[in-house]
mmCIF file of C-alpha atoms and ligand atoms in Angstrom:
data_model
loop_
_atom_site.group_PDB
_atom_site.id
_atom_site.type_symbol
_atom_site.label_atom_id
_atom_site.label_comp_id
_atom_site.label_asym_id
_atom_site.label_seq_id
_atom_site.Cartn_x
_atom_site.Cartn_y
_atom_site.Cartn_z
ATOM 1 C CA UNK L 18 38.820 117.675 -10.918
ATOM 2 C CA UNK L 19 37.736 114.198 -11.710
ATOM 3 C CA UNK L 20 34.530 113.902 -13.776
ATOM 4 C CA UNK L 21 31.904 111.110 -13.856
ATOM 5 C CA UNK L 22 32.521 109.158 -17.157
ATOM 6 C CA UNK L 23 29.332 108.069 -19.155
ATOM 7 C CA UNK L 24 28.433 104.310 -18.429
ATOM 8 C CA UNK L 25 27.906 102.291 -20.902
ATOM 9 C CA UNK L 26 24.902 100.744 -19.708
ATOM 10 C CA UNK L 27 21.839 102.880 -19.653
ATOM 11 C CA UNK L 28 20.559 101.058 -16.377
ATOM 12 C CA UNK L 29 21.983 100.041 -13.054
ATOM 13 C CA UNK L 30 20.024 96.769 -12.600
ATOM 14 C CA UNK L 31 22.644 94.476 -11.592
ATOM 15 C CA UNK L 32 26.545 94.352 -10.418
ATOM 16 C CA UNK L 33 27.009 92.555 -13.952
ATOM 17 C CA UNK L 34 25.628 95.953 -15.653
ATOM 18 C CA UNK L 35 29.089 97.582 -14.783
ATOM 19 C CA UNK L 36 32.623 96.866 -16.300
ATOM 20 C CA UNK L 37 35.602 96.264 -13.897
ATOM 21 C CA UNK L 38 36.692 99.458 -14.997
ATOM 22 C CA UNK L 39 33.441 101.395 -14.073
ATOM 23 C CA UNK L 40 33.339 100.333 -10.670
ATOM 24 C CA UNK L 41 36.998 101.558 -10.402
ATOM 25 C CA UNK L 42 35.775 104.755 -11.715
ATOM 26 C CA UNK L 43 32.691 104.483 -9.539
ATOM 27 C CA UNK L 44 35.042 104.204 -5.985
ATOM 28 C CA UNK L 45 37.334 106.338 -7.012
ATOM 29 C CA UNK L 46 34.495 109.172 -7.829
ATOM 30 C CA UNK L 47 33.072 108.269 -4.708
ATOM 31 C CA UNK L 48 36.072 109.112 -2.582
ATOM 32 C CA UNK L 49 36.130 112.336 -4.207
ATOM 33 C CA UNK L 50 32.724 113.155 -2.895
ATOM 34 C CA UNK L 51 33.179 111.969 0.324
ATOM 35 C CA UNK L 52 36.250 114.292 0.585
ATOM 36 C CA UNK L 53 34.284 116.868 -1.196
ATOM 37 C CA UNK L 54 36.789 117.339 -3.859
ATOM 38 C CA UNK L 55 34.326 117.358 -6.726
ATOM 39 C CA UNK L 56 31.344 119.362 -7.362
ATOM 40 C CA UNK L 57 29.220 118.147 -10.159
ATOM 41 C CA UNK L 58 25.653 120.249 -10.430
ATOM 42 C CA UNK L 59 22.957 118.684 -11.636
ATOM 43 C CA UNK L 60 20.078 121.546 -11.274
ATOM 44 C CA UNK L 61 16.743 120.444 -12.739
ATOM 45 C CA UNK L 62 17.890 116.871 -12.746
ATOM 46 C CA UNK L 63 14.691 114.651 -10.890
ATOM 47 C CA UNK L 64 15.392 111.359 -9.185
ATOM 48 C CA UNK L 65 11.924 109.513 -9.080
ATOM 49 C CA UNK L 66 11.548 106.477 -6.113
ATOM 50 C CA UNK L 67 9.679 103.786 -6.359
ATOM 51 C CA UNK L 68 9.310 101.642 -3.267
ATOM 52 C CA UNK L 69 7.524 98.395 -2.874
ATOM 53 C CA UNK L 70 9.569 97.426 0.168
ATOM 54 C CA UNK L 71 10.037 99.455 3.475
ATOM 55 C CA UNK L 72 13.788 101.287 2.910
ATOM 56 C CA UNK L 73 15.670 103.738 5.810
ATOM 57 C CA UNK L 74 19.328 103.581 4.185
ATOM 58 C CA UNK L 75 18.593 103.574 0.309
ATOM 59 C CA UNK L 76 15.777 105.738 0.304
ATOM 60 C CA UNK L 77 17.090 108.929 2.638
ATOM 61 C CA UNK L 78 21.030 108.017 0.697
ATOM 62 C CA UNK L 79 19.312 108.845 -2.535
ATOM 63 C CA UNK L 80 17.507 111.771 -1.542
ATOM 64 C CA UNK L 81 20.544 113.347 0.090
ATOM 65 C CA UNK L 82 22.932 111.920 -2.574
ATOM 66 C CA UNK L 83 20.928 113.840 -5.221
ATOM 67 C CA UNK L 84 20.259 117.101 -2.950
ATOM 68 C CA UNK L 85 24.699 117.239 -2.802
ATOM 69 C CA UNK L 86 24.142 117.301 -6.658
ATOM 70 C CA UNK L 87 21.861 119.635 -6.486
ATOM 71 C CA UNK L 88 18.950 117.795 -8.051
ATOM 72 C CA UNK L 89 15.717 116.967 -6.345
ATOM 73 C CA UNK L 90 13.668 113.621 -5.532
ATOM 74 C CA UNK L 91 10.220 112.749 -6.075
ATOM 75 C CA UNK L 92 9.145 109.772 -3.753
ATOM 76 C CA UNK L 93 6.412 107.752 -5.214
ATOM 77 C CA UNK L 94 4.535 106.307 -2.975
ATOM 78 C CA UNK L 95 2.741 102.853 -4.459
ATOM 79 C CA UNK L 96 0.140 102.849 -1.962
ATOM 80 C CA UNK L 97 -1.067 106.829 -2.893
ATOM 81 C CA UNK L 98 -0.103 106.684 -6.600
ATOM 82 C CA UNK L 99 -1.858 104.285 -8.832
ATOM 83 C CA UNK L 100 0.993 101.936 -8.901
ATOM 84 C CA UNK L 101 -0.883 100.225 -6.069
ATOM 85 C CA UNK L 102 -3.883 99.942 -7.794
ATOM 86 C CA UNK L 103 -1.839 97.974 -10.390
ATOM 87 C CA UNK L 104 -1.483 100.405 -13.568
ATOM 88 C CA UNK L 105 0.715 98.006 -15.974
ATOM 89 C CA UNK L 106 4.625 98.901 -14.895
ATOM 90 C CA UNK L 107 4.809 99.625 -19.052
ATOM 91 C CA UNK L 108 2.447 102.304 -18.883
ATOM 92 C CA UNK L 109 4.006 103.951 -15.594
ATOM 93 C CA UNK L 110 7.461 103.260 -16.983
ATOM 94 C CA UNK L 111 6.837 105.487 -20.092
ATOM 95 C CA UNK L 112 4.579 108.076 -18.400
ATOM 96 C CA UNK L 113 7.486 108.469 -15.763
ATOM 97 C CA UNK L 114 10.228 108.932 -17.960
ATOM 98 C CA UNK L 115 8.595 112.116 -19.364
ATOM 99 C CA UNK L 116 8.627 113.754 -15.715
ATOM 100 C CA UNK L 117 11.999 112.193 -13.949
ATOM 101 C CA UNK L 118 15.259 111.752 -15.448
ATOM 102 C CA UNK L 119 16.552 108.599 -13.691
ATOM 103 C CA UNK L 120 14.362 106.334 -11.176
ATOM 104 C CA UNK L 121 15.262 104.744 -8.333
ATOM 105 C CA UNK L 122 12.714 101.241 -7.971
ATOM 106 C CA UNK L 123 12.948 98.868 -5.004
ATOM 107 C CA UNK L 124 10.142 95.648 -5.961
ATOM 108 C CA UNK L 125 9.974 91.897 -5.696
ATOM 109 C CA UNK L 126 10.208 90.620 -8.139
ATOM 110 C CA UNK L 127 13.443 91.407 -10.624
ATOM 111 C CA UNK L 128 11.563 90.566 -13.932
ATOM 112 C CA UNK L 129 9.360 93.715 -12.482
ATOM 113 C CA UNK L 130 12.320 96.229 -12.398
ATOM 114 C CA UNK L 131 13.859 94.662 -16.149
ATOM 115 C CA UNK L 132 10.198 95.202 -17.623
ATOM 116 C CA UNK L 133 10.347 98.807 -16.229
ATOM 117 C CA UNK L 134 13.844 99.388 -17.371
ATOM 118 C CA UNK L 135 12.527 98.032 -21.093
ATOM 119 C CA UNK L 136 9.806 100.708 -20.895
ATOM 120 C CA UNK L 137 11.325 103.539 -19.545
ATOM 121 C CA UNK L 138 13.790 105.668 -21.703
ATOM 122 C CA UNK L 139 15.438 107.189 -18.506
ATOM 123 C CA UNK L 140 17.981 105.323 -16.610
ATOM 124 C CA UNK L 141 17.045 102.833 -14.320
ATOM 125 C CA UNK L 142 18.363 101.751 -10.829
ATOM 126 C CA UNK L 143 17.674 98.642 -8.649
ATOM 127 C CA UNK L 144 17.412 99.968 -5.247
ATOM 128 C CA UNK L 145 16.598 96.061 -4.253
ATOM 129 C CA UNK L 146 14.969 93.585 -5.541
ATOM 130 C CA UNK L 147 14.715 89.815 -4.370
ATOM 131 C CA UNK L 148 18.230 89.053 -6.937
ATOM 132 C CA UNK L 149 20.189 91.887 -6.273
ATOM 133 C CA UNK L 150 21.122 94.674 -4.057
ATOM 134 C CA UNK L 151 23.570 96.157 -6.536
ATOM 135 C CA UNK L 152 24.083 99.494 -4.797
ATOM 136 C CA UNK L 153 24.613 98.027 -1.395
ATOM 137 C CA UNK L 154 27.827 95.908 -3.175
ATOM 138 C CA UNK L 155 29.125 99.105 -4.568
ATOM 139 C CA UNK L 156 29.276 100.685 -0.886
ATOM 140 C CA UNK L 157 30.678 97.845 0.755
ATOM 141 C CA UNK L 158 33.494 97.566 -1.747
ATOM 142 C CA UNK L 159 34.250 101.261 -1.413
ATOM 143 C CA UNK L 160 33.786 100.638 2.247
ATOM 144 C CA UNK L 161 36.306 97.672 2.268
ATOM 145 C CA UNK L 162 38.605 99.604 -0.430
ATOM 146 C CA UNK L 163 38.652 102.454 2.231
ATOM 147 C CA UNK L 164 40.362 99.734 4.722
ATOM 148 C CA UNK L 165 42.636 97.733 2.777
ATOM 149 C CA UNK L 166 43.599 100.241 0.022
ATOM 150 C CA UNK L 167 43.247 97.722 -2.735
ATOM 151 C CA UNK L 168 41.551 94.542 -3.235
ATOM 152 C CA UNK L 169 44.594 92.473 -3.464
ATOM 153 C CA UNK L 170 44.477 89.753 -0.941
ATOM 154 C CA UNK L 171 41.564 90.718 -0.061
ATOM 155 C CA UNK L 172 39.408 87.505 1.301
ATOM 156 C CA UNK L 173 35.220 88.113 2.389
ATOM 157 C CA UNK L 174 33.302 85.770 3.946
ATOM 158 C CA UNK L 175 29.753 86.367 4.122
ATOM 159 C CA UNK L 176 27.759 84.238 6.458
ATOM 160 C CA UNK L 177 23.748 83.897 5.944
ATOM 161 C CA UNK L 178 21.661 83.403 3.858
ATOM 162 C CA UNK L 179 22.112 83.270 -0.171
ATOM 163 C CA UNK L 180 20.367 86.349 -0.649
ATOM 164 C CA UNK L 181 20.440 89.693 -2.504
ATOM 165 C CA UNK L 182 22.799 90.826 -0.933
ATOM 166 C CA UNK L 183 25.046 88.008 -0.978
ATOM 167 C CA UNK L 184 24.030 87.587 -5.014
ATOM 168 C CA UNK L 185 25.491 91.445 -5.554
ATOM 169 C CA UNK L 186 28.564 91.185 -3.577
ATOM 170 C CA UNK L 187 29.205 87.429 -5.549
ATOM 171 C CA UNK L 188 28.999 89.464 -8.878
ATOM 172 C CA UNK L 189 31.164 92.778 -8.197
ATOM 173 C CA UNK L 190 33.280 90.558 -6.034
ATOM 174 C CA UNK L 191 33.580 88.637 -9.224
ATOM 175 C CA UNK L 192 34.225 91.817 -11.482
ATOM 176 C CA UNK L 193 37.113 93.006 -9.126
ATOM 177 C CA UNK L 194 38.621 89.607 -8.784
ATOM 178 C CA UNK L 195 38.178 89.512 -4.521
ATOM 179 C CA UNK L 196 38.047 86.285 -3.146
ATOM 180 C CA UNK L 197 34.362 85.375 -1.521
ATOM 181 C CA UNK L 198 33.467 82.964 0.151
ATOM 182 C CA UNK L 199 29.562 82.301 1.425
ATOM 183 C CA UNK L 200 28.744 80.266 4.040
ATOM 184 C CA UNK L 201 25.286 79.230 4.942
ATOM 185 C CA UNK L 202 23.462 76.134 5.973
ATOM 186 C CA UNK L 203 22.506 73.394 3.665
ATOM 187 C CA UNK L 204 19.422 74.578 1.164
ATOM 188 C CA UNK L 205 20.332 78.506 1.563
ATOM 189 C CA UNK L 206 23.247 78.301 -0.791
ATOM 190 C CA UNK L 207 22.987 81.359 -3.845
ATOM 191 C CA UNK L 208 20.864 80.435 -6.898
ATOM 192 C CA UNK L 209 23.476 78.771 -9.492
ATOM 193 C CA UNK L 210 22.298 81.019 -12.339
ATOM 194 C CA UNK L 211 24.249 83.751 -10.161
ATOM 195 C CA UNK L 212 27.750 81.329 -9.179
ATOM 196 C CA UNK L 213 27.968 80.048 -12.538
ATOM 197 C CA UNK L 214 27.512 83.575 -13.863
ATOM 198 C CA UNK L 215 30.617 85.101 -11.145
ATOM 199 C CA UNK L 216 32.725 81.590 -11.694
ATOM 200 C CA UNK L 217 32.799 82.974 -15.624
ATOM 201 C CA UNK L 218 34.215 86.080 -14.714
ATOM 202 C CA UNK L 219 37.121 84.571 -12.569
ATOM 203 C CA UNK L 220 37.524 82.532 -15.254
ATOM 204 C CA UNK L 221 37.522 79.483 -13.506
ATOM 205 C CA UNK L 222 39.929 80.834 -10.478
ATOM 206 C CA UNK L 223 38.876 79.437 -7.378
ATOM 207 C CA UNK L 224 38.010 82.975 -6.018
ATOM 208 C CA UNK L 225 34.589 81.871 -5.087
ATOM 209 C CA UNK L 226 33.860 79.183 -2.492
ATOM 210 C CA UNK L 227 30.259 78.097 -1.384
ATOM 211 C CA UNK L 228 30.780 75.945 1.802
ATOM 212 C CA UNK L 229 28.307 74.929 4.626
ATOM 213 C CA UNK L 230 31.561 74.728 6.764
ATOM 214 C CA UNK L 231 32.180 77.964 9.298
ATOM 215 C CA UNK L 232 35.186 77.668 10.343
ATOM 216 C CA UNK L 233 36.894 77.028 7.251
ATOM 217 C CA UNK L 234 35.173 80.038 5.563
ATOM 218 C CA UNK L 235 36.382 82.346 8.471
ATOM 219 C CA UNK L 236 39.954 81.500 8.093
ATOM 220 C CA UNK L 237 42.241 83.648 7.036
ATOM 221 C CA UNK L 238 39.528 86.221 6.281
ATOM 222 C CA UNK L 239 39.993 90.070 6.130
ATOM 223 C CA UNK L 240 35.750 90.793 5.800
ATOM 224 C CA UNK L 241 33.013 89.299 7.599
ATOM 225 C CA UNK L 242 29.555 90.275 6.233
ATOM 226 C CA UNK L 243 26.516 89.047 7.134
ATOM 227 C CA UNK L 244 22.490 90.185 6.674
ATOM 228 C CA UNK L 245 19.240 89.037 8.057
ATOM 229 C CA UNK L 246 18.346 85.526 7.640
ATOM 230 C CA UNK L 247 14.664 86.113 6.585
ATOM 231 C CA UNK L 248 14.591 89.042 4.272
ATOM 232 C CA UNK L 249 11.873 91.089 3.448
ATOM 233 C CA UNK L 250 8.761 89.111 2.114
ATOM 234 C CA UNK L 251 10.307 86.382 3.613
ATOM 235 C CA UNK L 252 8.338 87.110 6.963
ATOM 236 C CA UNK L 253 6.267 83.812 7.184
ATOM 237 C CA UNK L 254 9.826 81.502 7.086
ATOM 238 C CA UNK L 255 11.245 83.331 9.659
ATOM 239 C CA UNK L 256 10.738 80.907 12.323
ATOM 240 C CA UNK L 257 12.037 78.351 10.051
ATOM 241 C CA UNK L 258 15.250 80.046 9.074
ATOM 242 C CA UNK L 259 16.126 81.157 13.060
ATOM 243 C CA UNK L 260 16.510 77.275 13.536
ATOM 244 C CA UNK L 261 18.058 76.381 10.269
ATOM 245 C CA UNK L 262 20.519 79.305 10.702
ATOM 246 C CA UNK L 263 21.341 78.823 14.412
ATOM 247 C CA UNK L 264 25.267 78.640 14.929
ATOM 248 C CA UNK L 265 25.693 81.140 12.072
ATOM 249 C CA UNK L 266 25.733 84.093 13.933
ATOM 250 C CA UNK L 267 28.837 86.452 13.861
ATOM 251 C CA UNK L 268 29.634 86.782 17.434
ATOM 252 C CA UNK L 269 33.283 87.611 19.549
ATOM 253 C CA UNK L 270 34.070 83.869 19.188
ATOM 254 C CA UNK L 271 34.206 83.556 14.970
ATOM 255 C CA UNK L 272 35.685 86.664 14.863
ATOM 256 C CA UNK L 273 38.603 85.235 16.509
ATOM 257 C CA UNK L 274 39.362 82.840 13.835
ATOM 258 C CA UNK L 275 39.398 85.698 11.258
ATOM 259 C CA UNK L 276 42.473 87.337 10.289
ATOM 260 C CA UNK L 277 43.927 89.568 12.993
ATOM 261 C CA UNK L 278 42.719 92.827 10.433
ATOM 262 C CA UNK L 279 39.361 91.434 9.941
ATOM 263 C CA UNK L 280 37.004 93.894 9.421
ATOM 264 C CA UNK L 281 32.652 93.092 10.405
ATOM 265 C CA UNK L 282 29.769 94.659 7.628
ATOM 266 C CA UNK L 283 26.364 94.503 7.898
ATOM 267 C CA UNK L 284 24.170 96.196 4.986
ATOM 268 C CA UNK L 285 21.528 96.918 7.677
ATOM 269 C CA UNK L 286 18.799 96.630 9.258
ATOM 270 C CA UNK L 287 19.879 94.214 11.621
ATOM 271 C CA UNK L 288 18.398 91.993 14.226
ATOM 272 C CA UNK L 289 20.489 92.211 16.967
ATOM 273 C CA UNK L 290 21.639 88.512 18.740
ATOM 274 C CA UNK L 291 20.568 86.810 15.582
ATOM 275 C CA UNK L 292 23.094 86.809 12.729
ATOM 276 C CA UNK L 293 25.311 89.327 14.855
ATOM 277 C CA UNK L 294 25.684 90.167 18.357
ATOM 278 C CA UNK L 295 25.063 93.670 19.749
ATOM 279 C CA UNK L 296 29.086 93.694 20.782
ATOM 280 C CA UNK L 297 30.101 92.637 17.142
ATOM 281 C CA UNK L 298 28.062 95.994 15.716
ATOM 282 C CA UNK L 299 29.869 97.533 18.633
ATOM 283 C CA UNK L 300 33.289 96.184 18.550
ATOM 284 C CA UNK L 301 35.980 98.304 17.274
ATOM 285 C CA UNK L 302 36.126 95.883 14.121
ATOM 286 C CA UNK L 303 32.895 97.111 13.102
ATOM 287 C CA UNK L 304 32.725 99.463 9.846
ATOM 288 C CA UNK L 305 29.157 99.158 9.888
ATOM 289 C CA UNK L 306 28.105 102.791 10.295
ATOM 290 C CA UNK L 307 30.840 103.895 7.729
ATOM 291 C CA UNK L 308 29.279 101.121 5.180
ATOM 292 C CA UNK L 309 25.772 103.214 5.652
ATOM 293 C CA UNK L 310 27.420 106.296 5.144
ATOM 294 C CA UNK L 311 29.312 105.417 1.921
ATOM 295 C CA UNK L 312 26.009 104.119 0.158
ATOM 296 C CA UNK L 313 25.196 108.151 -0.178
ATOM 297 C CA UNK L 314 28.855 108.725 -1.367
ATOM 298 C CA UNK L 315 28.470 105.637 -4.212
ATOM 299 C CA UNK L 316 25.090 106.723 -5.327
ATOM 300 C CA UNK L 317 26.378 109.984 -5.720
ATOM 301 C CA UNK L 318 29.192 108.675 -7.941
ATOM 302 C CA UNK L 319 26.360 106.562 -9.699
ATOM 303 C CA UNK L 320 23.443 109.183 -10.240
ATOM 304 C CA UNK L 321 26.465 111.802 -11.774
ATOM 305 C CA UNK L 322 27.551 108.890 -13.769
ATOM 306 C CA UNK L 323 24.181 107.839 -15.342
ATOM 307 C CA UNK L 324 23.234 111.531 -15.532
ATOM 308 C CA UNK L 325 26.683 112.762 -17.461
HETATM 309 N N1 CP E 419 20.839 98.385 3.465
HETATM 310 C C1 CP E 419 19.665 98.843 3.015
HETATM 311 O O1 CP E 419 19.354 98.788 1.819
HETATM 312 O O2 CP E 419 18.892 99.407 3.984
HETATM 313 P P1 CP E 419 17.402 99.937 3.805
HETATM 314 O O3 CP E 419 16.508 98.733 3.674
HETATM 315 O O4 CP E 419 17.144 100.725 5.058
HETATM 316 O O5 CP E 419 17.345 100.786 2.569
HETATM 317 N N1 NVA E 420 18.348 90.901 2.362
HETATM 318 C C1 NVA E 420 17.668 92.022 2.960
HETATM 319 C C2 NVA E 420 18.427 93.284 2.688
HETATM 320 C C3 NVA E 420 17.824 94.524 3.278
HETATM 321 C C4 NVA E 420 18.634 95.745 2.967
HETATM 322 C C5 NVA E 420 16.249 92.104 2.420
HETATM 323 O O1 NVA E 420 16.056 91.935 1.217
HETATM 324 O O2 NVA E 420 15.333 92.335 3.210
#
């Protein structure tokens, strides 16, 4: 039976916190819970959430992903515990680290999560914050490993905005050597702290292309991804962005100048007839459901991992 491996990094803050070789490990561990061929028990083991942001997927995929291990959950509600009356994140990060054994935080702000992760002496995860959506990139490329076997060849075009999501998927993309490509309007390109970081790792291979153009990002691709165009705390640009973004929806037409296997993934939620159509969710091309289930199969993989 496989076993999870110790990671070398105490936290899961970022896609850069994890070798190439640990995401291997990761996927591979998560296949073998998905096809419930491991059984790790982690009895006693508490998974404390912290949510700042509203969360369906990450949220109930942690709480199951720790019941299959056997653990339990503890969600911490900001608005009934006296996070949300502003107790420093220092003195909640070292009061919760004697009760919980990893914890699960979803915020604005990154700095928030790294000044909780320097605090706390349990493991911490980044179950979103406005840089990175680390756990959602694990998923996807278990979900798109699932498909195409390997990564080799592999080309995914995400189309939105340069968000969290998009920031995650640059960086593991980066660490497994897939091409990416983004392409957004003008002005919603990814920050350059995060391109120049993934260009490093491909050291200097042109995996990674940041265009404005469509078409030419759609070519010859095996993955279309996209997300909302306003993300959360983003609420008052949102009529903004539905202009700025119009054209770069993911509808029957673009998906016609993919490759013939192309593939459609949306992290979720979605607005419907914004960045996707109803009928691309729908289509036959769409692995969007199996993307939501595999984030409880990756955390799984991750929580035995940071918990061996
Ligand atoms: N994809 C994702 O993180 O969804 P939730 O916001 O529902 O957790
Ligand atoms: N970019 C989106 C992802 C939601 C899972 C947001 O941050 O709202």
């Amino acid at each position: 039976m496989l076993k999870p491996n110790k990671l070398a990094n105490n936290n899961f803050l970022s896609s850069l916190d994890l070798s190439t070789d640990e995401i291997f490990h990761l996927l591979e561990l998560a296949k073998n819970y998905k096809n419930k061929k491991i059984n790790i028990d982690l009895k006693n083991k508490v998974l404390g959430l912290i949510f700042d942001k509203s969360s369906t997927r990450t949220r109930v995929s942690f709480q199951v992903a720790m019941t299959r291990l056997g653990g339990t959950t503890i969600d911490l509600n900001p608005t009934t515990s006296q996070i949300g009356r502003g107790e420093p994140i220092k003195d909640t990060a070292r009061v919760l680290s004697r009760y919980c054994d990893v914890i699960a935080i979803r915020t604005f702000e990154h700095s928030d999560l790294e000044e909780y992760a320097k605090w706390s002496s349990k493991p911490v995860i980044n179950a979103l914050t406005d840089l990175e959506h680390p756990c959602q990139a694990l998923a996807d490329f278990f979900t798109i490993k699932e498909e195409f076997i390997d990564f080799k060849n592999v080309v995914l075009t995400f189309i939105g905005d340069g968000n969290n999501v998009a920031n995650s998927l640059i960086l593991c993309g980066a660490l497994l050597d897939v091409e990416v490509r983004i392409a957004c309007p003008k002005g919603y390109e990814p920050k350059s702290l995060i391109i120049d970081r993934a260009r490093e790792i491909y050291r200097n291979k042109s995996l990674l292309k940041i265009t404005n153009d469509l078409d030419s990002a759609v070519a010859g691709a095996n993955v279309l991804y996209t997300d909302v165009w306003s993300s959360m705390g983003e609420e008052n640009q949102k009529e903004k962005k539905d202009k700025d973004f119009d054209g770069f929806t993911i509808d029957s037409n673009l998906i016609e100048k993919a490759n013939k296997d192309a593939i459609i993934l949306h992290c979720l939620p979605a607005y419907r007839n914004k960045e996707i159509t109803d009928a691309a969710i729908e289509s036959n091309k769409s692995r969007i459901f199996e993307q939501a289930e595999n984030r409880m199969h990756t955390q799984q993989a991750l929580l035995s991992c940071l918990l061996s």
